[in-house]
Tab-separated table of C-alpha atoms in Angstrom:
chain	number	residue	atom	x	y	z
Y	60	GLY	CA	4.317	8.463	-15.625
Y	61	ILE	CA	3.734	4.722	-15.129
Y	62	ARG	CA	1.466	3.254	-17.769
Y	63	GLY	CA	-1.954	2.125	-16.552
Y	64	VAL	CA	-1.917	3.735	-13.105
Y	65	LYS	CA	-4.458	6.444	-13.903
Y	66	GLU	CA	-6.713	4.058	-15.786
Y	67	TYR	CA	-6.800	1.057	-13.449
Y	68	CYS	CA	-5.733	2.077	-9.919
Y	69	TYR	CA	-7.768	3.447	-7.047
Y	70	PHE	CA	-6.464	6.450	-5.145
Y	71	LEU	CA	-6.788	7.837	-1.603
Y	72	LYS	CA	-6.715	11.592	-2.096
Y	73	GLN	CA	-10.320	12.752	-1.669
Y	74	ILE	CA	-13.390	11.560	0.237
Y	75	ALA	CA	-14.934	10.492	-3.067
Y	76	ASP	CA	-11.901	8.262	-3.706
Y	77	ALA	CA	-12.355	6.523	-0.348
Y	78	ASP	CA	-16.070	5.982	-0.966
Y	79	ARG	CA	-15.419	4.524	-4.400
Y	80	LEU	CA	-12.764	2.186	-3.014
Y	81	ARG	CA	-14.983	1.090	-0.127
Y	82	ARG	CA	-17.763	0.085	-2.509
Y	83	ALA	CA	-15.312	-1.669	-4.826
Y	84	ILE	CA	-13.955	-3.820	-1.986
Y	85	GLY	CA	-17.438	-4.933	-0.989
Y	86	ASN	CA	-18.305	-5.676	-4.617
Y	87	SER	CA	-15.176	-7.815	-4.938
Y	88	PHE	CA	-16.367	-10.168	-2.216
Y	89	GLU	CA	-19.874	-10.258	-3.677
Y	90	ARG	CA	-18.511	-11.189	-7.115
Y	91	ALA	CA	-16.196	-13.806	-5.606
Y	92	SER	CA	-19.257	-15.451	-4.055
Y	93	TYR	CA	-20.668	-16.434	-7.455
Y	94	PRO	CA	-20.709	-20.269	-7.634
Y	95	ALA	CA	-19.699	-20.288	-11.313
Y	96	MET	CA	-16.409	-18.460	-10.688
Y	97	THR	CA	-13.262	-20.596	-10.869
Y	98	ASP	CA	-10.863	-20.706	-7.938
Y	99	ALA	CA	-8.168	-19.006	-10.030
Y	100	GLU	CA	-10.496	-16.120	-10.881
Y	101	ARG	CA	-11.696	-15.949	-7.279
Y	102	ARG	CA	-8.079	-15.713	-6.093
Y	103	ARG	CA	-7.340	-12.904	-8.568
Y	104	THR	CA	-10.521	-11.026	-7.618
Y	105	LEU	CA	-9.588	-11.128	-3.929
Y	106	THR	CA	-5.967	-10.063	-4.396
Y	107	PHE	CA	-5.532	-6.480	-3.204
Y	108	VAL	CA	-2.322	-4.730	-4.260
Y	109	VAL	CA	-1.239	-1.601	-2.381
Y	110	VAL	CA	1.508	0.345	-4.142
Y	111	GLY	CA	3.502	2.459	-1.716
Y	112	ALA	CA	4.424	1.732	1.901
Y	113	GLY	CA	4.351	5.262	3.211
Y	114	PRO	CA	1.872	6.363	5.906
Y	115	THR	CA	-1.133	6.242	3.561
Y	116	GLY	CA	-0.346	2.823	2.109
Y	117	VAL	CA	0.517	1.230	5.451
Y	118	GLU	CA	-2.571	2.633	7.189
Y	119	PHE	CA	-4.869	1.494	4.388
Y	120	ALA	CA	-3.324	-1.997	4.330
Y	121	ALA	CA	-3.758	-2.271	8.105
Y	122	GLU	CA	-7.418	-1.214	7.875
Y	123	LEU	CA	-8.003	-3.700	5.062
Y	124	LYS	CA	-6.363	-6.440	7.136
Y	125	ASP	CA	-8.696	-5.639	10.051
Y	126	PHE	CA	-11.698	-5.725	7.712
Y	127	VAL	CA	-10.682	-9.129	6.364
Y	128	GLU	CA	-10.030	-10.665	9.776
Y	129	GLN	CA	-13.216	-9.305	11.323
Y	130	GLU	CA	-15.955	-8.641	8.765
Y	131	VAL	CA	-14.925	-11.023	5.980
Y	132	GLN	CA	-14.344	-13.772	8.522
Y	133	ARG	CA	-17.869	-13.153	9.756
Y	134	TYR	CA	-19.809	-12.807	6.502
Y	135	TRP	CA	-17.735	-14.573	3.816
Y	136	PRO	CA	-15.752	-17.265	5.673
Y	137	ASP	CA	-15.626	-19.509	2.576
Y	138	LEU	CA	-13.646	-16.835	0.728
Y	139	LEU	CA	-10.875	-16.429	3.307
Y	140	PRO	CA	-8.406	-18.869	1.651
Y	141	PHE	CA	-8.475	-16.765	-1.526
Y	142	VAL	CA	-7.680	-13.388	0.050
Y	143	ARG	CA	-4.252	-11.812	-0.449
Y	144	ILE	CA	-2.963	-8.345	0.433
Y	145	ILE	CA	0.316	-7.410	-1.263
Y	146	ILE	CA	2.139	-4.191	-0.335
Y	147	LEU	CA	4.718	-3.037	-2.879
Y	148	GLU	CA	7.452	-0.570	-1.943
Y	149	ALA	CA	10.181	0.584	-4.330
Y	150	SER	CA	12.648	1.410	-1.529
Y	151	ASP	CA	14.208	-0.939	1.010
Y	152	ARG	CA	11.938	-0.022	3.934
Y	153	VAL	CA	8.399	0.968	4.869
Y	154	LEU	CA	7.498	4.326	6.451
Y	155	MET	CA	10.786	5.841	5.336
Y	156	GLN	CA	10.081	9.118	7.162
Y	157	PHE	CA	9.921	7.376	10.544
Y	158	GLU	CA	12.467	5.815	12.871
Y	159	ALA	CA	13.558	2.197	12.466
Y	160	GLY	CA	11.597	0.929	15.485
Y	161	MET	CA	8.314	2.069	14.005
Y	162	GLN	CA	9.227	0.687	10.577
Y	163	ASN	CA	9.909	-2.759	12.045
Y	164	LYS	CA	6.750	-2.698	14.157
Y	165	ALA	CA	4.637	-1.831	11.120
Y	166	VAL	CA	5.972	-4.801	9.154
Y	167	GLN	CA	5.492	-7.136	12.118
Y	168	ASP	CA	1.880	-6.030	12.636
Y	169	LEU	CA	1.017	-6.267	8.956
Y	170	THR	CA	2.477	-9.741	8.495
Y	171	ARG	CA	1.467	-11.330	11.809
Y	172	SER	CA	-0.504	-14.550	11.443
Y	173	PRO	CA	-4.274	-13.993	11.446
Y	174	GLN	CA	-6.417	-15.164	14.312
Y	175	ARG	CA	-9.862	-16.617	13.767
Y	176	THR	CA	-12.610	-14.926	15.740
Y	177	GLU	CA	-14.932	-17.891	16.099
Y	178	PRO	CA	-17.473	-16.286	18.475
Y	179	ALA	CA	-18.080	-13.460	15.982
Y	180	GLN	CA	-19.091	-15.822	13.172
Y	181	PRO	CA	-22.738	-16.650	12.495
Y	182	SER	CA	-23.858	-19.965	13.935
Y	183	ASP	CA	-24.322	-21.417	10.439
Y	184	ALA	CA	-20.881	-20.401	9.151
Y	185	PRO	CA	-18.961	-23.355	7.692
Y	186	ASP	CA	-15.637	-24.416	9.146
Y	187	GLY	CA	-13.303	-23.508	6.286
Y	188	PRO	CA	-9.506	-23.536	6.257
Y	189	GLY	CA	-9.402	-19.819	6.984
Y	190	LEU	CA	-6.782	-17.281	5.974
Y	191	ARG	CA	-3.335	-18.311	4.845
Y	192	PRO	CA	-0.657	-17.401	7.430
Y	193	ASP	CA	1.161	-15.340	4.780
Y	194	TYR	CA	-1.885	-13.748	3.165
Y	195	VAL	CA	-0.345	-10.307	3.799
Y	196	GLN	CA	3.003	-9.783	2.075
Y	197	VAL	CA	5.293	-6.747	2.153
Y	198	LEU	CA	7.549	-6.719	-0.914
Y	199	LEU	CA	10.422	-4.230	-0.665
Y	200	LYS	CA	12.579	-3.069	-3.580
Y	201	SER	CA	9.602	-3.832	-5.801
Y	202	SER	CA	8.887	-1.047	-8.272
Y	203	VAL	CA	5.953	-1.050	-10.653
Y	204	LYS	CA	6.598	-1.002	-14.392
Y	205	GLU	CA	3.027	-1.127	-15.681
Y	206	VAL	CA	-0.549	-1.750	-14.533
Y	207	THR	CA	-3.082	-3.497	-16.764
Y	208	ALA	CA	-6.756	-4.237	-16.112
Y	209	THR	CA	-5.878	-7.537	-14.393
Y	210	GLU	CA	-2.122	-7.536	-13.643
Y	211	VAL	CA	0.567	-5.446	-11.970
Y	212	LEU	CA	3.919	-5.809	-13.731
Y	213	LEU	CA	7.102	-5.159	-11.751
Y	214	ASN	CA	10.451	-4.043	-13.111
Y	215	ASP	CA	12.054	-7.366	-12.161
Y	216	GLY	CA	9.616	-9.261	-14.388
Y	217	THR	CA	7.214	-10.371	-11.651
Y	218	VAL	CA	3.560	-10.400	-12.710
Y	219	ILE	CA	0.879	-10.105	-10.008
Y	220	PRO	CA	-2.745	-10.815	-10.998
Y	221	TYR	CA	-5.036	-8.589	-8.945
Y	222	GLY	CA	-8.622	-7.587	-8.344
Y	223	ILE	CA	-8.072	-4.133	-6.822
Y	224	ALA	CA	-4.906	-2.026	-7.024
Y	225	VAL	CA	-4.544	1.018	-4.765
Y	226	TRP	CA	-1.955	3.629	-5.665
Y	227	ALA	CA	-0.568	5.123	-2.442
Y	228	ALA	CA	2.920	5.921	-3.694
Y	229	GLY	CA	2.277	9.645	-3.770
Y	230	ILE	CA	2.607	12.014	-6.659
Y	231	GLY	CA	5.671	13.207	-8.511
Y	232	PRO	CA	7.596	16.268	-7.296
Y	233	LEU	CA	6.618	19.685	-8.611
Y	234	PRO	CA	8.824	21.264	-11.301
Y	235	ILE	CA	10.005	23.990	-8.895
Y	236	THR	CA	11.336	21.299	-6.527
Y	237	LEU	CA	13.169	19.428	-9.274
Y	238	ASP	CA	14.559	22.698	-10.608
Y	239	LEU	CA	16.061	23.633	-7.236
Y	240	ILE	CA	17.519	20.128	-6.782
Y	241	SER	CA	19.198	20.363	-10.196
Y	242	GLN	CA	20.844	23.679	-9.283
Y	243	VAL	CA	22.208	22.741	-5.840
Y	244	GLU	CA	25.026	20.219	-5.778
Y	245	GLU	CA	24.329	19.112	-2.189
Y	246	GLN	CA	20.819	18.059	-3.262
Y	247	LYS	CA	21.905	15.596	-5.949
Y	248	ASN	CA	23.588	12.840	-3.929
Y	249	ASP	CA	20.998	11.615	-1.396
Y	250	GLU	CA	19.242	8.526	-2.781
Y	251	GLN	CA	16.763	8.432	0.095
Y	252	ALA	CA	15.384	11.873	-0.753
Y	253	ARG	CA	13.878	10.586	-4.012
Y	254	GLY	CA	12.896	13.909	-5.558
Y	255	ARG	CA	12.526	15.808	-2.290
Y	256	LEU	CA	14.608	18.643	-0.891
Y	257	VAL	CA	17.083	17.543	1.766
Y	258	VAL	CA	16.689	19.667	4.898
Y	259	ASP	CA	18.137	19.622	8.387
Y	260	ARG	CA	16.117	19.386	11.603
Y	261	TRP	CA	15.372	23.121	11.361
Y	262	LEU	CA	13.970	22.654	7.817
Y	263	ARG	CA	16.846	24.537	6.179
Y	264	VAL	CA	17.449	23.369	2.605
Y	265	GLN	CA	20.970	21.978	2.450
Y	266	GLY	CA	23.321	23.868	0.133
Y	267	THR	CA	21.303	27.089	0.168
Y	268	GLU	CA	21.106	30.255	2.220
Y	269	GLY	CA	17.796	31.407	3.665
Y	270	VAL	CA	15.635	28.735	2.014
Y	271	LEU	CA	13.260	26.576	4.092
Y	272	ALA	CA	11.195	23.579	2.958
Y	273	LEU	CA	8.537	21.555	4.756
Y	274	GLY	CA	5.857	19.049	3.929
Y	275	ASP	CA	5.891	16.500	1.117
Y	276	CYS	CA	8.617	18.347	-0.806
Y	277	SER	CA	11.160	17.882	2.002
Y	278	PHE	CA	13.283	15.084	3.444
Y	279	VAL	CA	14.758	15.549	6.928
Y	280	ARG	CA	18.262	14.088	6.875
Y	281	GLY	CA	19.376	12.278	10.028
Y	282	SER	CA	16.209	12.960	12.018
Y	283	PRO	CA	13.553	10.338	11.305
Y	284	LEU	CA	10.107	11.113	12.658
Y	285	PRO	CA	9.437	9.463	16.052
Y	286	ALA	CA	6.529	7.143	16.704
């Protein structure tokens, strides 16, 4: 229901989506190589916004980080100072389904300072300033209000110019899930569930008798997934 998501964001649901995104990323670096492009436009073109810090969003951001630090550093070293990867998460943590140790490790790995791989660069590669130490940012409690062709607008008023926006925040709950939540009092008071059915470690829907839930429609209370 967020304006502009369907029109301007890339998704990671089908193989065709991944292929389209892969080509778009490569095209972004090719466009940013044009000599006539201003630095401001080059910076916007090479800003990649990932909305959603669940398993899909975190894995994609990590793969994109590896691509930047290995392939981009090898073939487009002059563009490294303009690259930014911004991960937006509406909640107060990444990988909410997992235990705290894995959540912290994911943030540490994503935001660690990049290392230049000098031997992998072509012999004629120029010695540029390289990637900014904070070129990957994880912004928690940052919910999206609207997406335009060139900007992501957050609910707190922040405006992020971008080149590629990837929507990895999942899809909305099905009507049957929302209907059951509305009818069971025990399902209405868990803010972490966010539209999912609260279940125990045996997948029993809390507040019901004989109802089980598993998969994306469920939230296991008190038993985060281990690493």
